[in-house]
Tab-separated table of C-alpha atoms in Angstrom:
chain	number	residue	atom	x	y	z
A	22	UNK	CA	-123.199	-86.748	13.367
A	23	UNK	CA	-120.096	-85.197	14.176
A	24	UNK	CA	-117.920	-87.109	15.905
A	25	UNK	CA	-114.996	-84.860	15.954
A	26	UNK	CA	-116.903	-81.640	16.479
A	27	UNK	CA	-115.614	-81.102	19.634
A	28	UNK	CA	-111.699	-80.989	18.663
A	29	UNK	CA	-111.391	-80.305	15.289
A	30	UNK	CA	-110.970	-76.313	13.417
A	31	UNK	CA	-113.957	-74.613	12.675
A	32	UNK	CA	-114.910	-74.998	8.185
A	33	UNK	CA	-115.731	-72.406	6.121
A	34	UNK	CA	-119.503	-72.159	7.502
A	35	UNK	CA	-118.538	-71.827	11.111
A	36	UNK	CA	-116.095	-68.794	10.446
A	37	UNK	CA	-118.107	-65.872	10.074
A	38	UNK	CA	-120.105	-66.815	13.223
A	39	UNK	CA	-116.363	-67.535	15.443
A	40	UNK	CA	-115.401	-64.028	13.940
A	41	UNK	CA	-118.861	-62.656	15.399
A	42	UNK	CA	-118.414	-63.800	18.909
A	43	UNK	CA	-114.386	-62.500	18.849
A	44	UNK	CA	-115.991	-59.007	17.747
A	45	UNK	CA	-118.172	-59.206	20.818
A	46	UNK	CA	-114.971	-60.383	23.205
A	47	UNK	CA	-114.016	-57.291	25.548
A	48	UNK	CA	-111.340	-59.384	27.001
A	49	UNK	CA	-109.830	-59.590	22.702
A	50	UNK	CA	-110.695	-56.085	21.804
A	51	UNK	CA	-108.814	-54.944	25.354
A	52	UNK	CA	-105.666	-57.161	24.323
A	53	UNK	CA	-105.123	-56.094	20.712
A	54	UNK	CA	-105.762	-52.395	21.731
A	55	UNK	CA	-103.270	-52.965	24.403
A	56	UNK	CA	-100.660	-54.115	21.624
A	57	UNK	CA	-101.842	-51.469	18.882
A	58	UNK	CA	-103.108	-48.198	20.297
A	59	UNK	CA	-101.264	-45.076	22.394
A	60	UNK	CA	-101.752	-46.368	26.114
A	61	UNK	CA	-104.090	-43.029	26.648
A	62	UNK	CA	-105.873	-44.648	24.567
A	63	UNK	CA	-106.047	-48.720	24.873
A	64	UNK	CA	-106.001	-47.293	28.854
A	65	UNK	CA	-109.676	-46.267	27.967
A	66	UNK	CA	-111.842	-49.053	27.212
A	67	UNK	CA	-114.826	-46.936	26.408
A	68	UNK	CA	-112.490	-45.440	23.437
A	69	UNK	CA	-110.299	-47.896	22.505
A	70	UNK	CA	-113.217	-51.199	22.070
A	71	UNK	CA	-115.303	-49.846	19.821
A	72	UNK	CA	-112.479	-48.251	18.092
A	73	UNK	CA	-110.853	-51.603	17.655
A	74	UNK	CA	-114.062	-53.268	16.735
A	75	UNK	CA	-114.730	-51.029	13.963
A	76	UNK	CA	-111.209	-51.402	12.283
A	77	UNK	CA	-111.390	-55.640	13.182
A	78	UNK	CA	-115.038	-55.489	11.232
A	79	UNK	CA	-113.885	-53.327	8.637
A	80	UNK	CA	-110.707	-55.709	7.743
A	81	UNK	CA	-112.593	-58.641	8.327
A	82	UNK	CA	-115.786	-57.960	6.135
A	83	UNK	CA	-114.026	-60.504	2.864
A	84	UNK	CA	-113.058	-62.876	5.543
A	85	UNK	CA	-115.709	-65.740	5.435
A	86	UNK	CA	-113.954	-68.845	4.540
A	87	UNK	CA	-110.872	-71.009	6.500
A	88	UNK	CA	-108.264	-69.736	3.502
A	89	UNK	CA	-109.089	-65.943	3.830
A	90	UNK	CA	-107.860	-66.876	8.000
A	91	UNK	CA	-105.077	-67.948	6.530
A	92	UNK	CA	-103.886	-65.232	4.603
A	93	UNK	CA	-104.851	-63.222	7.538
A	94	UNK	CA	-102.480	-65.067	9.497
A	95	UNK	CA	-100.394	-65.182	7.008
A	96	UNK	CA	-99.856	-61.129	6.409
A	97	UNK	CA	-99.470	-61.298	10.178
A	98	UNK	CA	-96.589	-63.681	10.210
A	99	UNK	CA	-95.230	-62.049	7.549
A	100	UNK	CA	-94.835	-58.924	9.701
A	101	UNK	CA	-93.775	-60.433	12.584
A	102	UNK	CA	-90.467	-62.777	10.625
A	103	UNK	CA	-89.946	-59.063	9.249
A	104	UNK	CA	-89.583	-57.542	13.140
A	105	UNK	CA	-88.217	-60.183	15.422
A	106	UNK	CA	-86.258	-62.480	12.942
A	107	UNK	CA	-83.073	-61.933	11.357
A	108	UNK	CA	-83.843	-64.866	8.856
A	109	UNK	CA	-86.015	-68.154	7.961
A	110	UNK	CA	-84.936	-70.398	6.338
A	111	UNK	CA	-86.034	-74.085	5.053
A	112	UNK	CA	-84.288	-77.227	4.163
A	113	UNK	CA	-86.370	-80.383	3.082
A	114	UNK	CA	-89.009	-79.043	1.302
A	115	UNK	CA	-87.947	-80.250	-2.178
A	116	UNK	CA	-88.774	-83.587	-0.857
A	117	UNK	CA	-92.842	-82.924	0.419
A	118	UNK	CA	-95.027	-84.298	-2.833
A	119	UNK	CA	-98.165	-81.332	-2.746
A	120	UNK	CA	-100.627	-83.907	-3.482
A	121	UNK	CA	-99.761	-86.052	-0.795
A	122	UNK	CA	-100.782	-85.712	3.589
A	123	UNK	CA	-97.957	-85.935	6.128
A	124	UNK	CA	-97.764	-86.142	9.955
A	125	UNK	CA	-95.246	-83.824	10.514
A	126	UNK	CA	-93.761	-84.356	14.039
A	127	UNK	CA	-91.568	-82.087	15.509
A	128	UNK	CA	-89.340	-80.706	18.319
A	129	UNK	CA	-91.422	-78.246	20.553
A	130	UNK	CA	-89.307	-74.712	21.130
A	131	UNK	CA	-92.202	-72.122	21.088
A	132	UNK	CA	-96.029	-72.832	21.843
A	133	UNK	CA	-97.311	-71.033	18.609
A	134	UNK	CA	-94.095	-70.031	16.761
A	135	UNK	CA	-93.050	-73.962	16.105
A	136	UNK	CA	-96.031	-74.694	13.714
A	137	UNK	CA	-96.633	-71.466	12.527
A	138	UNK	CA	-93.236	-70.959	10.988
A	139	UNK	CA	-93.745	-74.406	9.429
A	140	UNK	CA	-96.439	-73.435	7.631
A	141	UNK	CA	-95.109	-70.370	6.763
A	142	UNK	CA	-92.003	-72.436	4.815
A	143	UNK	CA	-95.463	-74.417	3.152
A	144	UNK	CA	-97.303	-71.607	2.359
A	145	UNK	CA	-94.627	-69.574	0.684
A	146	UNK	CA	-93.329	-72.741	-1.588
A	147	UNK	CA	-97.135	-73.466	-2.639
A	148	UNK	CA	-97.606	-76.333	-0.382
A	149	UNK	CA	-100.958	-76.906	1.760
A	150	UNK	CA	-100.631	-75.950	5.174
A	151	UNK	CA	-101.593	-78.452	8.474
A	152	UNK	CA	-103.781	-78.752	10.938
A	153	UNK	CA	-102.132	-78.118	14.306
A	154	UNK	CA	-102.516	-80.164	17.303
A	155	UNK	CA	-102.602	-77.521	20.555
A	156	UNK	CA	-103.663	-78.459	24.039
A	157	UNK	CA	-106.468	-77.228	25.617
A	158	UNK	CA	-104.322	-76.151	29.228
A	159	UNK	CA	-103.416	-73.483	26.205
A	160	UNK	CA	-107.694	-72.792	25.401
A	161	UNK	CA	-108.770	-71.534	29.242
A	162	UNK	CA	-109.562	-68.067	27.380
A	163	UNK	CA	-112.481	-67.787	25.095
A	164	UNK	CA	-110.807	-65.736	22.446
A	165	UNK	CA	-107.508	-67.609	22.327
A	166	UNK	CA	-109.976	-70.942	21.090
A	167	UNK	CA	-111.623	-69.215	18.670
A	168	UNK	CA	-108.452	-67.974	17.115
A	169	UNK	CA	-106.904	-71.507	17.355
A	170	UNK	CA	-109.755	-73.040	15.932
A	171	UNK	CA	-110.342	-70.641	12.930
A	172	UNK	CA	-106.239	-70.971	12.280
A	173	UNK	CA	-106.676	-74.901	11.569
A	174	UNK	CA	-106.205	-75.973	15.013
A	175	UNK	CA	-107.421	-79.294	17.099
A	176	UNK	CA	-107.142	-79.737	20.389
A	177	UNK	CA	-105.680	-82.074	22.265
A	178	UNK	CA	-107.691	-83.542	25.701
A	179	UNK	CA	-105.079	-83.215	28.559
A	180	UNK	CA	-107.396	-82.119	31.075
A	181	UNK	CA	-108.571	-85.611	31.018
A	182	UNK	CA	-107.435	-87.515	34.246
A	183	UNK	CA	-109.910	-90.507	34.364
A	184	UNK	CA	-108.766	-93.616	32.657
A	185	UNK	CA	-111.856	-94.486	31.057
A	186	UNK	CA	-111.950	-90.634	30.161
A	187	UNK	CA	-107.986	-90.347	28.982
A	188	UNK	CA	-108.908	-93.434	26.595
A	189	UNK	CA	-111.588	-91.934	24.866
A	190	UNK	CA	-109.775	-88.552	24.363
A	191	UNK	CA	-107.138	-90.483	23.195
A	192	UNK	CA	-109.124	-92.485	20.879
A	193	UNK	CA	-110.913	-89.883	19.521
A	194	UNK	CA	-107.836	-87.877	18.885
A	195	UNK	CA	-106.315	-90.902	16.918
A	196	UNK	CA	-109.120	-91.327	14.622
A	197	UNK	CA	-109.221	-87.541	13.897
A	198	UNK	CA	-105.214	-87.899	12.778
A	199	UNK	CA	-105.759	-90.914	10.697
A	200	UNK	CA	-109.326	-89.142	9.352
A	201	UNK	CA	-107.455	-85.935	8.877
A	202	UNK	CA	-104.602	-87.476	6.875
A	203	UNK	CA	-106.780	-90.040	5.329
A	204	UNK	CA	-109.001	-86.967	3.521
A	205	UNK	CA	-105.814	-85.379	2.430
A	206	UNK	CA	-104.723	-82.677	5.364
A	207	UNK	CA	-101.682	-82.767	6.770
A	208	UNK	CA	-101.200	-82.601	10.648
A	209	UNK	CA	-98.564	-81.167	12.827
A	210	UNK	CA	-97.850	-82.228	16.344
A	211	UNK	CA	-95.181	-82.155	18.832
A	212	UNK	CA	-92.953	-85.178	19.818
A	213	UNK	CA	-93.790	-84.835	23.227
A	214	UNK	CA	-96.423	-82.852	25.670
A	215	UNK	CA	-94.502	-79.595	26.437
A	216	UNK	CA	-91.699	-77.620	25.413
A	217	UNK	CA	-88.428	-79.039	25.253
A	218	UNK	CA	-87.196	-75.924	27.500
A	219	UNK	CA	-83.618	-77.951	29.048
A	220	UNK	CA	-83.244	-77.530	25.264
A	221	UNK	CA	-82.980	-81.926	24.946
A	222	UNK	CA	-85.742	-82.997	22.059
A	223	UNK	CA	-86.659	-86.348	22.302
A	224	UNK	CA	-90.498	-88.330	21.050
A	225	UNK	CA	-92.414	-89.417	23.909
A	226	UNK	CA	-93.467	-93.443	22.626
A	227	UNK	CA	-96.655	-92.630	24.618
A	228	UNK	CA	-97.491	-90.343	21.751
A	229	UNK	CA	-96.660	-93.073	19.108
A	230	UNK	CA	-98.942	-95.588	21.208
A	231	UNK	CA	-101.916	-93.166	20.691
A	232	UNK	CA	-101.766	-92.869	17.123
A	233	UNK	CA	-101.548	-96.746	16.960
A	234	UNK	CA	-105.284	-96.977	18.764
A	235	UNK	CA	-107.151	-96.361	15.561
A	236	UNK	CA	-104.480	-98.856	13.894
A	237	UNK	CA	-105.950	-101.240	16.433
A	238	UNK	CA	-109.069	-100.797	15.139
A	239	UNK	CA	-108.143	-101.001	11.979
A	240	UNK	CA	-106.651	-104.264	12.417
A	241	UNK	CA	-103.271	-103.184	11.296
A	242	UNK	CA	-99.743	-103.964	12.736
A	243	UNK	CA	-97.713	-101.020	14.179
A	244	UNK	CA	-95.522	-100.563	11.541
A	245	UNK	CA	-97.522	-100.865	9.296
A	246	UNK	CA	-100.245	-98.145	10.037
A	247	UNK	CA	-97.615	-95.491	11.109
A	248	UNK	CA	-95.656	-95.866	7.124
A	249	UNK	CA	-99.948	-95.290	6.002
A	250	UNK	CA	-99.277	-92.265	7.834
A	251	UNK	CA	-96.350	-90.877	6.318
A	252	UNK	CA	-94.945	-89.690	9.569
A	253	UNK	CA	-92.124	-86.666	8.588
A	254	UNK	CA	-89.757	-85.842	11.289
A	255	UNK	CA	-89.247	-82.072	11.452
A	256	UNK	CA	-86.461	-79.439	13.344
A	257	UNK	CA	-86.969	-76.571	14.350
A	258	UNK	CA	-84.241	-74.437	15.957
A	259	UNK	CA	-83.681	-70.703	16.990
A	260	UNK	CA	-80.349	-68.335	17.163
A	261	UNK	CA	-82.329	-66.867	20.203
A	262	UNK	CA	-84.552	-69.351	22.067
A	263	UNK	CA	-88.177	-68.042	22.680
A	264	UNK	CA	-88.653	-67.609	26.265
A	265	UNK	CA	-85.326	-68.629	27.587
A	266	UNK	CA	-85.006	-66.612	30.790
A	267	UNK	CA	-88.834	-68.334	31.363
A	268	UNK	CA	-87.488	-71.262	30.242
A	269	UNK	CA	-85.021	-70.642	32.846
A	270	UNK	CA	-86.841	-69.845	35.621
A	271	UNK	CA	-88.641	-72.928	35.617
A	272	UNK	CA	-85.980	-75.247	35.465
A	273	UNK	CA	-84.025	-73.108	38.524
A	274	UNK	CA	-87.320	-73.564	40.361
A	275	UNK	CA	-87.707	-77.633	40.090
A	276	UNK	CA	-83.846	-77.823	40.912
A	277	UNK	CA	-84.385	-75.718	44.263
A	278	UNK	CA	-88.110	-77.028	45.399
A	279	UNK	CA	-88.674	-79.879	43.149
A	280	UNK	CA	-91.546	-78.624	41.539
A	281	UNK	CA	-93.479	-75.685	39.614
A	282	UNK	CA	-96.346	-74.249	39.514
A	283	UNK	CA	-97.362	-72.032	36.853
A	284	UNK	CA	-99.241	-69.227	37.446
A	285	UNK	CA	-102.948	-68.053	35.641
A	286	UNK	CA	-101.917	-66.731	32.077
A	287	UNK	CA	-98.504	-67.666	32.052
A	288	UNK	CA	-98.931	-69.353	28.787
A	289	UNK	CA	-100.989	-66.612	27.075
A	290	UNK	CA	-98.022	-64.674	28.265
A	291	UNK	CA	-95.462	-66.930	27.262
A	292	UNK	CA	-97.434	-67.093	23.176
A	293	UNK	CA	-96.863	-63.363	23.395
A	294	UNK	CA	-93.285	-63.268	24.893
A	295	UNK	CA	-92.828	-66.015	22.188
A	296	UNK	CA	-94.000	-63.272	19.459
A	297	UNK	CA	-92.133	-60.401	20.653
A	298	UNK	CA	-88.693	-61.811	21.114
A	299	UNK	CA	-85.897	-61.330	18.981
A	300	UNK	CA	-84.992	-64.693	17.347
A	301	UNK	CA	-82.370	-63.997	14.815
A	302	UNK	CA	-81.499	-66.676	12.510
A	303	UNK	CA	-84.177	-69.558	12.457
A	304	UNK	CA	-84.156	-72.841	10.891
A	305	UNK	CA	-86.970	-75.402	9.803
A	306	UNK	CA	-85.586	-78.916	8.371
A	307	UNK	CA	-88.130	-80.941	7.109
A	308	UNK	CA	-87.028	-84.874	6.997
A	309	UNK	CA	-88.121	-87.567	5.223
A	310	UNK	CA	-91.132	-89.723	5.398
A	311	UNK	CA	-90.345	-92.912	8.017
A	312	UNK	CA	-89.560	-95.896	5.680
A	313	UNK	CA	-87.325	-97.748	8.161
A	314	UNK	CA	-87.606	-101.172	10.401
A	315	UNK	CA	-89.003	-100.811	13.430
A	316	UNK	CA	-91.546	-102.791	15.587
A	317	UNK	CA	-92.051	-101.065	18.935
A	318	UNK	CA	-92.881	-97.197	19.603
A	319	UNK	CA	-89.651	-97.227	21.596
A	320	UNK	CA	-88.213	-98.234	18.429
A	321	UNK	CA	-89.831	-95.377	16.462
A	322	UNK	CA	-89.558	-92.883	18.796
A	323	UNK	CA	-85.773	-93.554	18.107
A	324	UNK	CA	-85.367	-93.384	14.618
A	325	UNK	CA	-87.382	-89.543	14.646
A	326	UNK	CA	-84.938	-88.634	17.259
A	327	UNK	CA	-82.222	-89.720	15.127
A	328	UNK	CA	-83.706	-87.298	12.510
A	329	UNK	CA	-84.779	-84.677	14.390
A	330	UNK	CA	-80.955	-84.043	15.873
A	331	UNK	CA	-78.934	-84.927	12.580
A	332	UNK	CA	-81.064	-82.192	10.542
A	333	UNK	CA	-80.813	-79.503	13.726
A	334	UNK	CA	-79.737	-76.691	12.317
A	335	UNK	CA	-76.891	-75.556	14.613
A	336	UNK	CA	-76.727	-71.703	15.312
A	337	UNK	CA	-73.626	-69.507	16.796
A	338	UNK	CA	-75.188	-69.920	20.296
A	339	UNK	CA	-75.255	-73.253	20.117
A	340	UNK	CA	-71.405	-73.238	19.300
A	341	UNK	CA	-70.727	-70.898	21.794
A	342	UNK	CA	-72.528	-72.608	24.604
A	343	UNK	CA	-70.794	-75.213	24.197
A	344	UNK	CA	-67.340	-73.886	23.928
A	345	UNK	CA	-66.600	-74.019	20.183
A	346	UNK	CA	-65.626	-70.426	20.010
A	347	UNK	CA	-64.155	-71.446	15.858
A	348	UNK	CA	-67.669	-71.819	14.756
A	349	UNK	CA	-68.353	-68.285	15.414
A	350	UNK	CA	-67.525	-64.714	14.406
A	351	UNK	CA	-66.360	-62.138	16.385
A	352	UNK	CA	-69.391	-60.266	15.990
A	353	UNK	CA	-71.438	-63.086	16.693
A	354	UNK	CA	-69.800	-63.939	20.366
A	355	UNK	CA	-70.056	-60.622	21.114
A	356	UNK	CA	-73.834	-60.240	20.609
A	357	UNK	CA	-74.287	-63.550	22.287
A	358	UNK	CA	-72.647	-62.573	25.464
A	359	UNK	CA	-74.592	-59.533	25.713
A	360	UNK	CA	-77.375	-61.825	25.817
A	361	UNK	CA	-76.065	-63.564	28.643
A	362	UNK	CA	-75.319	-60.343	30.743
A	363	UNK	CA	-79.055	-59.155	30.991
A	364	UNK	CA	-79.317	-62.911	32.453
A	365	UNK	CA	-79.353	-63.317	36.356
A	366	UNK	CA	-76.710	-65.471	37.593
A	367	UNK	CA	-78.331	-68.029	38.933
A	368	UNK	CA	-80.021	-68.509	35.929
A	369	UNK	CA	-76.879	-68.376	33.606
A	370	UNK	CA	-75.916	-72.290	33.927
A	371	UNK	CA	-79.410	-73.089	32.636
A	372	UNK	CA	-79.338	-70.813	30.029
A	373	UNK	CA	-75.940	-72.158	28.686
A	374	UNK	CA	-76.842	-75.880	28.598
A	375	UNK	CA	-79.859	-74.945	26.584
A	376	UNK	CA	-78.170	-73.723	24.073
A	377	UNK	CA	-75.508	-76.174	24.490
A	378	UNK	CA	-77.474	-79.371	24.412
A	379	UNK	CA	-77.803	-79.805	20.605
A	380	UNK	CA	-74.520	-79.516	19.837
A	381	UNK	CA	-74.146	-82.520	22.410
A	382	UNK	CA	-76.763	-84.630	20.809
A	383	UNK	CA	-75.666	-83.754	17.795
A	384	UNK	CA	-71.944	-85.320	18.283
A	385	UNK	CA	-73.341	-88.294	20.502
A	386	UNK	CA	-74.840	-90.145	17.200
């Protein structure tokens, strides 16, 4: 049996059939006619579905395997760096052995952007690309798990709310990590549930203390199952912050009612605000695989922090949020403070210490 069925990316023999049932989606066909046809058009669904069904089935007819996704996605990403990025570039790679697994954990900027231009660094120097960890809050649409799942995806069980339910999602979820890694696929996950959107990354120990359930079964000490994981911190920082006035927006709303609630599709919304955007200059530093003494998740969590914020790559925004007007050109001050003038005042403060915050962290260790 399959005991991971339920979470883990489709293989090679489920992809023609997840490609089958997207063809068949009105709800998919409506949204990429929306973001690829005239509106008279897309407006017409009687036009524009089959339309986009027969140009989907056309470009999809060699597509029947988990790599041909991938180079799908891949041409895609390609396109987008090309239209919403000034550059990307890596650091750390040099130090990733190809033959070996990693659990790459990360700060959390961008829902789908984070681990996508991750493995965009891996694909392009020849390295295998990860399995993603996503949460299923993110999977409420049909067509949005298929794609996930086809792209190397897993989910993640937050929905669960039961303890004797939350411990077996968690459970599961650990073995399929260790499984994962132990068969030779790297993972990626985020250091904490959610987006860091105050712009503060720090690893949530809970997360450490999940991966450690399968090293309970295992028998194995702490530290000694998370080095036989090869855990690799990894940072991941934008010029332009995906989502900020969002970002924003939620943060004003907590300060003046003490809570948020978001509404139906605001993450689909978000994923696509997140693709659209103008980044500018983006930068993904892989570290280097945990070796250090440490006992305690708490401890842990630590020591990837420490990593995560020395190899952040620091931007002119984050200079000029903070008030070190040297770091920047002229040029670059002046396009960042047009930014800030299409942003709402009330909004402004939280804008500017989310930007700002690395360069904090940064000079606090």
């Amino acid at each position: 049996m399959d005991k991971y069925a339920d979470i883990r990316p489709y293989n090679d023999e489920e992809v023609p059939a997840a490609l089958a049932r997207l063809l068949a989606d009105e709800q998919f066909l409506d949204v990429i006619a929306e973001h690829n046809l005239p509106k008279w058009v897309s407006s017409c669904s009687k036009v524009s579905r089959p339309l986009v069904r027969a140009r989907l089935k056309l470009k999809w007819r060699t597509v029947n395997n988990v790599e041909a996704v991938q180079n799908e996605v891949a041409t895609y990403l390609s396109m987008l760096i090309e239209r919403t990025t000034d550059k990307v570039t890596y650091s750390g790679l040099e130090q990733l052995d190809k033959d070996s697994a990693y659990l790459f954990i990360s700060n959390h900027r961008d829902i789908v952007l984070d681990p996508a231009l991750m493995n965009w660094g891996l694909h392009q120097n020849n390295l295998p690309t990860v399995r993603i960890a996503i949460g299923d809050n993110l999977l409420q649409v049909p067509y949005i798990t298929e794609l996930m799942r086809l792209n190397k995806s897993f989910i993640v069980k937050r929905s669960a709310k039961a303890p004797k339910e939350m411990l077996k999602a968690l459970s599961q979820l650990s073995g399929y990590i260790h499984d994962s890694l132990d068969e030779g696929h790297s993972i990626w996950i985020a250091q904490k549930e959610g987006r860091a959107k105050d712009g503060i990354d720090f690893t949530d120990p809970a997360l450490l203390k999940m991966l450690q359930l399968h090293g309970r079964r295992l028998k194995l000490p702490f530290a000694e199952y998370v080095r036989k994981l090869k855990v690799v911190p990894v940072s991941i920082s934008y010029q332009y912050e995906p989502c900020a006035l969002a970002k924003a927006k939620e943060l004003y709303h907590k300060q003046q009612f003490g809570e948020y609630q978001k509404a139906e599709g605001e993450d689909i919304k978000s994923i696509i605000d997140g693709f659209s955007a103008d980044k500018g200059n983006v930068h993904v530093a892989f570290g280097t695989p945990i070796n250090d003494e440490f006992e305690t998740p708490e401890q842990l969590a630590e020591i990837i922090d420490k990593q995560i914020i020395e190899n952040y790559h620091l931007h002119s925004s984050n200079y000029l949020a903070a008030g070190e007007t040297e770091q920047s050109s002229h040029e670059e001050a002046a396009c960042f403070n047009d930014t800030l003038e299409s942003i709402p005042q009330e909004l402004k403060e939280f804008v500017l210490s989310m930007y700002a915050q690395p360069v904090k962290r940064k000079s606090s260790i």
